[in-house]
């Protein structure tokens, strides 16, 4: 039994960017999610609109959108792809904030990295906005939750979560 070949690793073990020029352009979508766990005082500040730095949820959404568009600058082997849509949802729960993002394109390669980068940076921005209220905020559970399009087909996370 042979192990699966890693596409970003050459036979000599060195990393490289995969050539996707021969692949067909197809509609592709990826979704990701994550959480920022917060203290009750931070939840209260978010719900009451009293975060000292301002609208933390709006800043997180915009930061996520910007991050999705800049993914190839941050992830060394990610291809620059045309981002056609980014949707970021942030919702306050009793123990933190849930972040979900969906990124869409019509291109030659998937956009899971863009969705993950979107959620990651949205979470970082939220922590930056709320740190005066909660110095112990914790980012957790960032993962791809769904993808569609491309040769490997569609995939969706089980309903039970991670």
XYZ file of N, CA and C in Angstrom:
486
model
N 0.845 -1.177 0.000
C 0.000 0.000 0.000
C 0.893 1.244 0.000
N 0.627 2.172 -0.910
C 1.444 3.380 -0.992
C 0.725 4.548 -0.331
N 1.535 5.470 0.194
C 0.928 6.655 0.808
C 0.503 7.630 -0.282
N -0.496 8.467 0.050
C -0.916 9.451 -0.944
C 0.214 10.434 -1.232
N 0.295 10.868 -2.487
C 1.331 11.823 -2.884
C 0.906 13.222 -2.468
N 1.815 13.958 -1.848
C 1.555 15.342 -1.471
C 1.874 16.218 -2.684
N 0.881 16.930 -3.179
C 1.044 17.672 -4.435
C 2.004 18.855 -4.322
N 2.216 19.391 -3.142
C 3.099 20.548 -2.974
C 4.533 20.145 -2.619
N 4.824 18.846 -2.703
C 6.165 18.361 -2.386
C 6.716 17.616 -3.598
N 7.877 18.035 -4.064
C 8.541 17.353 -5.183
C 9.118 16.026 -4.711
N 9.545 15.203 -5.664
C 10.136 13.906 -5.334
C 11.357 14.038 -4.433
N 12.080 15.159 -4.548
C 13.268 15.352 -3.713
C 12.937 15.928 -2.335
N 11.657 16.133 -2.043
C 11.236 16.606 -0.733
C 11.082 18.109 -0.605
N 11.401 18.864 -1.643
C 11.278 20.316 -1.573
C 9.851 20.761 -1.912
N 9.439 21.843 -1.285
C 8.102 22.386 -1.534
C 8.099 23.208 -2.811
N 6.958 23.218 -3.496
C 6.795 24.037 -4.696
C 5.331 24.388 -4.871
N 5.075 25.385 -5.697
C 3.708 25.760 -6.022
C 3.241 24.886 -7.178
N 2.107 24.257 -7.007
C 1.552 23.364 -8.018
C 1.134 24.172 -9.249
N 1.403 23.630 -10.428
C 0.992 24.269 -11.676
C -0.458 23.898 -11.958
N -1.355 24.887 -11.912
C -2.772 24.629 -12.161
C -3.222 25.168 -13.518
N -2.278 25.575 -14.356
C -2.627 26.231 -15.621
C -3.438 25.346 -16.567
N -3.291 24.048 -16.484
C -4.029 23.150 -17.375
C -5.410 22.774 -16.832
N -5.700 23.138 -15.603
C -6.995 22.797 -15.017
C -8.089 23.710 -15.559
N -9.286 23.191 -15.627
C -10.428 23.973 -16.100
C -10.888 24.961 -15.033
N -11.383 26.087 -15.487
C -11.994 27.054 -14.581
C -13.376 26.526 -14.221
N -13.641 26.387 -12.934
C -14.954 25.935 -12.470
C -15.390 26.778 -11.288
N -16.701 26.811 -11.041
C -17.230 27.497 -9.867
C -16.810 26.708 -8.629
N -16.304 27.417 -7.647
C -15.822 26.774 -6.428
C -16.283 27.579 -5.226
N -16.492 26.869 -4.128
C -16.932 27.518 -2.894
C -16.317 26.776 -1.724
N -15.922 27.518 -0.699
C -15.434 26.897 0.528
C -15.992 27.666 1.707
N -16.322 26.932 2.756
C -16.799 27.533 3.995
C -15.914 27.089 5.143
N -15.762 27.973 6.116
C -14.963 27.678 7.303
C -15.671 28.292 8.498
N -15.283 27.828 9.670
C -15.882 28.350 10.903
C -14.852 28.315 12.021
N -15.134 29.066 13.061
C -14.286 29.091 14.247
C -15.007 29.805 15.372
N -14.364 29.845 16.526
C -14.970 30.472 17.705
C -13.940 31.313 18.427
N -14.425 32.325 19.102
C -13.619 33.075 20.054
C -14.335 32.942 21.392
N -13.704 32.243 22.327
C -14.293 32.058 23.647
C -14.000 33.296 24.482
N -15.033 33.798 25.185
C -14.924 35.053 25.916
C -15.523 34.963 27.310
N -15.059 35.841 28.159
C -15.595 35.964 29.515
C -16.982 36.623 29.466
N -17.804 36.404 30.491
C -19.144 37.008 30.516
C -19.137 38.526 30.340
N -18.147 39.224 30.888
C -18.089 40.687 30.744
C -17.919 41.089 29.280
N -17.150 40.321 28.531
C -16.959 40.616 27.111
C -18.239 40.364 26.324
N -18.942 39.296 26.653
C -20.222 39.000 26.004
C -21.192 40.145 26.269
N -21.238 40.591 27.501
C -22.127 41.697 27.880
C -21.762 42.972 27.101
N -20.483 43.257 26.972
C -20.045 44.449 26.236
C -20.424 44.350 24.762
N -20.257 43.168 24.161
C -20.639 42.983 22.760
C -22.142 43.152 22.577
N -22.913 42.526 23.436
C -24.377 42.607 23.324
C -24.889 44.017 23.618
N -24.220 44.718 24.537
C -24.664 46.057 24.909
C -24.064 47.178 24.087
N -23.168 46.837 23.173
C -22.539 47.860 22.352
C -21.605 48.770 23.129
N -20.963 48.229 24.175
C -20.091 49.058 25.019
C -18.620 48.659 24.933
N -18.225 48.014 23.869
C -16.817 47.664 23.680
C -16.049 48.979 23.508
N -15.002 49.223 24.315
C -14.294 50.505 24.274
C -13.779 50.910 22.893
N -13.352 49.966 22.061
C -12.792 50.295 20.743
C -13.862 50.492 19.671
N -15.118 50.158 19.964
C -16.176 50.338 18.972
C -16.839 49.038 18.573
N -17.367 49.002 17.360
C -18.156 47.870 16.868
C -17.245 46.699 16.488
N -16.957 45.873 17.469
C -16.025 44.763 17.297
C -16.501 43.762 16.252
N -17.785 43.517 16.179
C -18.305 42.532 15.229
C -18.171 43.023 13.793
N -18.432 44.306 13.561
C -18.274 44.867 12.213
C -16.804 44.851 11.792
N -15.920 45.183 12.704
C -14.490 45.171 12.402
C -14.041 43.749 12.058
N -14.523 42.767 12.801
C -14.166 41.366 12.526
C -14.634 40.950 11.136
N -15.865 41.331 10.766
C -16.380 40.976 9.424
C -15.510 41.579 8.322
N -15.221 42.847 8.430
C -14.423 43.521 7.398
C -13.002 42.954 7.350
N -12.412 42.694 8.503
C -11.069 42.103 8.551
C -11.060 40.745 7.859
N -12.098 39.956 8.070
C -12.190 38.651 7.421
C -12.259 38.770 5.908
N -13.057 39.702 5.420
C -13.168 39.904 3.978
C -11.818 40.314 3.401
N -11.159 41.280 4.037
C -9.846 41.711 3.562
C -8.856 40.557 3.550
N -8.877 39.740 4.591
C -7.930 38.626 4.706
C -8.133 37.604 3.599
N -9.378 37.286 3.282
C -9.641 36.312 2.213
C -8.981 36.764 0.923
N -9.053 38.062 0.629
C -8.496 38.596 -0.612
C -6.971 38.631 -0.602
N -6.361 38.531 0.570
C -4.900 38.632 0.670
C -4.231 37.300 1.018
N -4.963 36.234 0.964
C -4.438 34.921 1.353
C -3.120 34.550 0.676
N -2.949 34.736 -0.636
C -1.680 34.329 -1.257
C -0.471 35.103 -0.729
N -0.700 36.260 -0.124
C 0.401 37.011 0.480
C 0.817 36.417 1.822
N -0.075 35.640 2.431
C 0.157 35.099 3.765
C 0.487 33.611 3.769
N -0.083 32.867 2.841
C 0.124 31.422 2.751
C 1.019 31.184 1.534
N 2.274 30.822 1.748
C 3.280 30.833 0.681
C 2.927 30.085 -0.597
N 2.271 28.957 -0.529
C 2.016 28.178 -1.737
C 0.579 28.302 -2.246
N -0.191 29.221 -1.659
C -1.564 29.450 -2.130
C -1.523 30.226 -3.439
N -2.389 29.841 -4.375
C -2.466 30.526 -5.662
C -3.294 31.799 -5.528
N -2.920 32.839 -6.253
C -3.812 33.998 -6.331
C -5.047 33.585 -7.135
N -6.204 33.740 -6.564
C -7.450 33.423 -7.261
C -8.350 34.651 -7.215
N -9.230 34.738 -8.179
C -10.184 35.841 -8.216
C -11.300 35.545 -7.213
N -11.386 36.362 -6.202
C -12.447 36.195 -5.202
C -13.692 36.908 -5.726
N -14.782 36.169 -5.875
C -16.011 36.758 -6.391
C -17.009 37.097 -5.303
N -16.916 36.451 -4.143
C -17.822 36.771 -3.043
C -17.219 36.254 -1.740
N -17.413 37.034 -0.699
C -17.040 36.614 0.652
C -18.187 36.998 1.573
N -18.719 36.030 2.293
C -19.757 36.292 3.284
C -19.206 35.889 4.645
N -19.251 36.796 5.598
C -18.761 36.524 6.950
C -19.895 36.784 7.927
N -20.189 35.797 8.736
C -21.211 35.937 9.772
C -20.542 35.830 11.135
N -20.824 36.775 11.999
C -20.342 36.702 13.386
C -21.566 36.774 14.291
N -21.648 35.848 15.223
C -22.805 35.841 16.112
C -22.349 35.609 17.544
N -22.921 36.398 18.419
C -22.573 36.322 19.836
C -23.364 35.185 20.468
N -22.654 34.289 21.138
C -23.265 33.183 21.883
C -23.040 33.453 23.373
N -23.527 32.571 24.211
C -23.392 32.775 25.652
C -21.959 32.670 26.153
N -21.091 31.982 25.402
C -19.709 31.799 25.866
C -18.674 32.369 24.899
N -19.129 33.063 23.851
C -18.171 33.617 22.902
C -18.825 34.078 21.627
N -18.041 34.117 20.572
C -18.530 34.551 19.268
C -18.228 33.458 18.251
N -19.243 33.081 17.493
C -19.089 32.129 16.404
C -18.839 32.904 15.125
N -17.871 32.450 14.348
C -17.525 33.089 13.086
C -17.665 32.048 11.982
N -18.372 32.404 10.923
C -18.529 31.516 9.774
C -18.303 32.332 8.514
N -17.620 31.741 7.545
C -17.337 32.437 6.296
C -17.535 31.504 5.117
N -17.984 32.076 4.015
C -18.085 31.365 2.753
C -17.440 32.236 1.685
N -16.552 31.624 0.905
C -15.827 32.325 -0.149
C -16.140 31.631 -1.468
N -16.389 32.438 -2.509
C -16.734 31.886 -3.827
C -15.815 32.446 -4.912
N -15.568 31.608 -5.907
C -14.783 32.001 -7.069
C -15.170 31.141 -8.259
N -14.693 31.531 -9.420
C -14.662 30.672 -10.600
C -13.194 30.709 -11.029
N -12.477 29.634 -10.730
C -11.041 29.625 -10.983
C -10.570 28.195 -11.139
N -9.236 28.008 -11.168
C -8.634 26.703 -11.443
C -8.267 25.907 -10.198
N -8.417 26.493 -9.036
C -8.028 25.799 -7.811
C -8.961 26.191 -6.682
N -8.980 25.375 -5.634
C -9.902 25.570 -4.526
C -9.587 26.791 -3.679
N -10.520 27.140 -2.824
C -10.368 28.336 -1.998
C -10.576 28.058 -0.515
N -10.208 26.843 -0.114
C -10.295 26.526 1.310
C -9.374 27.415 2.140
N -8.181 27.698 1.633
C -7.243 28.542 2.385
C -7.798 29.946 2.577
N -8.504 30.458 1.571
C -9.112 31.779 1.699
C -10.189 31.786 2.774
N -10.998 30.737 2.829
C -12.042 30.660 3.859
C -11.421 30.548 5.251
N -10.384 29.724 5.381
C -9.705 29.584 6.678
C -9.013 30.881 7.095
N -8.384 31.563 6.155
C -7.720 32.820 6.462
C -8.745 33.867 6.876
N -9.871 33.883 6.213
C -10.953 34.804 6.536
C -11.386 34.635 7.992
N -11.683 33.416 8.384
C -12.135 33.155 9.754
C -11.025 33.459 10.759
N -9.797 33.069 10.444
C -8.677 33.283 11.361
C -8.454 34.766 11.641
N -8.439 35.572 10.596
C -8.174 36.999 10.777
C -9.387 37.702 11.389
N -10.584 37.265 11.061
C -11.765 37.821 11.724
C -11.674 37.577 13.233
N -11.241 36.381 13.620
C -11.081 36.057 15.042
C -9.983 36.914 15.677
N -8.870 37.090 14.973
C -7.793 37.936 15.494
C -8.265 39.372 15.685
N -9.008 39.891 14.724
C -9.515 41.258 14.827
C -10.474 41.395 16.005
N -11.297 40.384 16.200
C -12.226 40.415 17.330
C -11.466 40.442 18.653
N -10.448 39.598 18.769
C -9.632 39.585 19.990
C -8.990 40.953 20.201
N -8.470 41.556 19.153
C -7.865 42.872 19.267
C -8.879 43.902 19.761
N -10.097 43.830 19.271
C -11.131 44.789 19.654
C -11.613 44.591 21.087
N -11.583 43.358 21.577
C -12.189 43.050 22.879
C -11.159 42.893 24.001
N -9.871 42.954 23.683
C -8.832 42.641 24.676
C -8.844 43.557 25.892
N -9.359 44.769 25.771
C -9.437 45.652 26.934
C -10.458 45.135 27.950
N -11.415 44.357 27.475
C -12.457 43.808 28.346
C -12.115 42.385 28.777
N -11.453 41.625 27.892
C -11.144 40.219 28.181
C -9.743 39.880 27.664
N -8.787 39.901 28.545
C -7.400 39.593 28.171
C -7.172 38.098 27.930
N -8.157 37.285 28.249
C -8.008 35.830 28.123
C -8.847 35.238 26.990
N -9.269 36.067 26.039
C -10.038 35.563 24.893
C -9.233 34.465 24.206
N -9.938 33.444 23.751
C -9.252 32.288 23.153
C -9.889 31.915 21.826
N -9.060 31.858 20.788
C -9.505 31.446 19.458
C -9.439 29.926 19.386
N -10.508 29.310 18.858
C -10.555 27.851 18.843
C -11.387 27.327 17.664
N -11.192 26.066 17.366
C -12.033 25.300 16.441
C -12.094 25.833 15.015
N -11.036 26.461 14.522
C -11.045 26.937 13.136
C -10.861 25.733 12.218
N -11.776 25.623 11.239
C -11.765 24.454 10.362
C -12.556 24.734 9.092
N -12.286 23.960 8.045
C -13.114 23.986 6.841
C -14.379 23.211 7.163
N -15.522 23.775 6.811
C -16.794 23.102 7.078
C -17.451 22.564 5.814
N -17.055 23.093 4.656
C -17.627 22.603 3.390
C -16.797 23.118 2.228
N -16.844 22.372 1.134
C -16.238 22.826 -0.119
C -17.032 22.220 -1.269
N -17.032 22.950 -2.375
C -17.674 22.410 -3.567
C -16.910 22.890 -4.790
N -17.031 22.110 -5.859
C -16.353 22.421 -7.108
C -14.999 21.752 -7.189
N -14.499 21.660 -8.389
C -13.183 21.070 -8.592
C -13.216 19.568 -8.732
N -12.043 19.008 -9.015
C -11.901 17.581 -9.295
C -12.265 16.693 -8.109
N -11.956 17.141 -6.894
C -12.208 16.278 -5.729
C -13.665 16.295 -5.279
N -14.485 17.127 -5.904
C -15.916 17.111 -5.622
C -16.317 17.876 -4.374
N -17.528 17.581 -3.932
C -18.100 18.308 -2.804
C -17.861 17.579 -1.495
N -17.768 18.358 -0.435
C -17.562 17.807 0.901
C -18.232 18.721 1.907
N -18.813 18.149 2.945
C -19.456 18.923 3.999
C -19.155 18.271 5.342
N -18.850 19.106 6.332
C -18.592 18.625 7.684
C -19.822 17.921 8.236
N -19.592 16.907 9.036
C -20.691 16.216 9.699
C -21.465 17.200 10.579
N -22.734 16.989 10.752
C -23.588 17.890 11.533
C -23.120 18.000 12.984
N -22.421 16.992 13.500
C -21.992 17.006 14.893
C -20.859 17.992 15.153
N -20.229 18.540 14.116
C -19.138 19.503 14.319
C -17.809 18.952 13.876
N -16.747 19.413 14.548
C -15.365 19.108 14.139
C -15.026 17.666 14.050
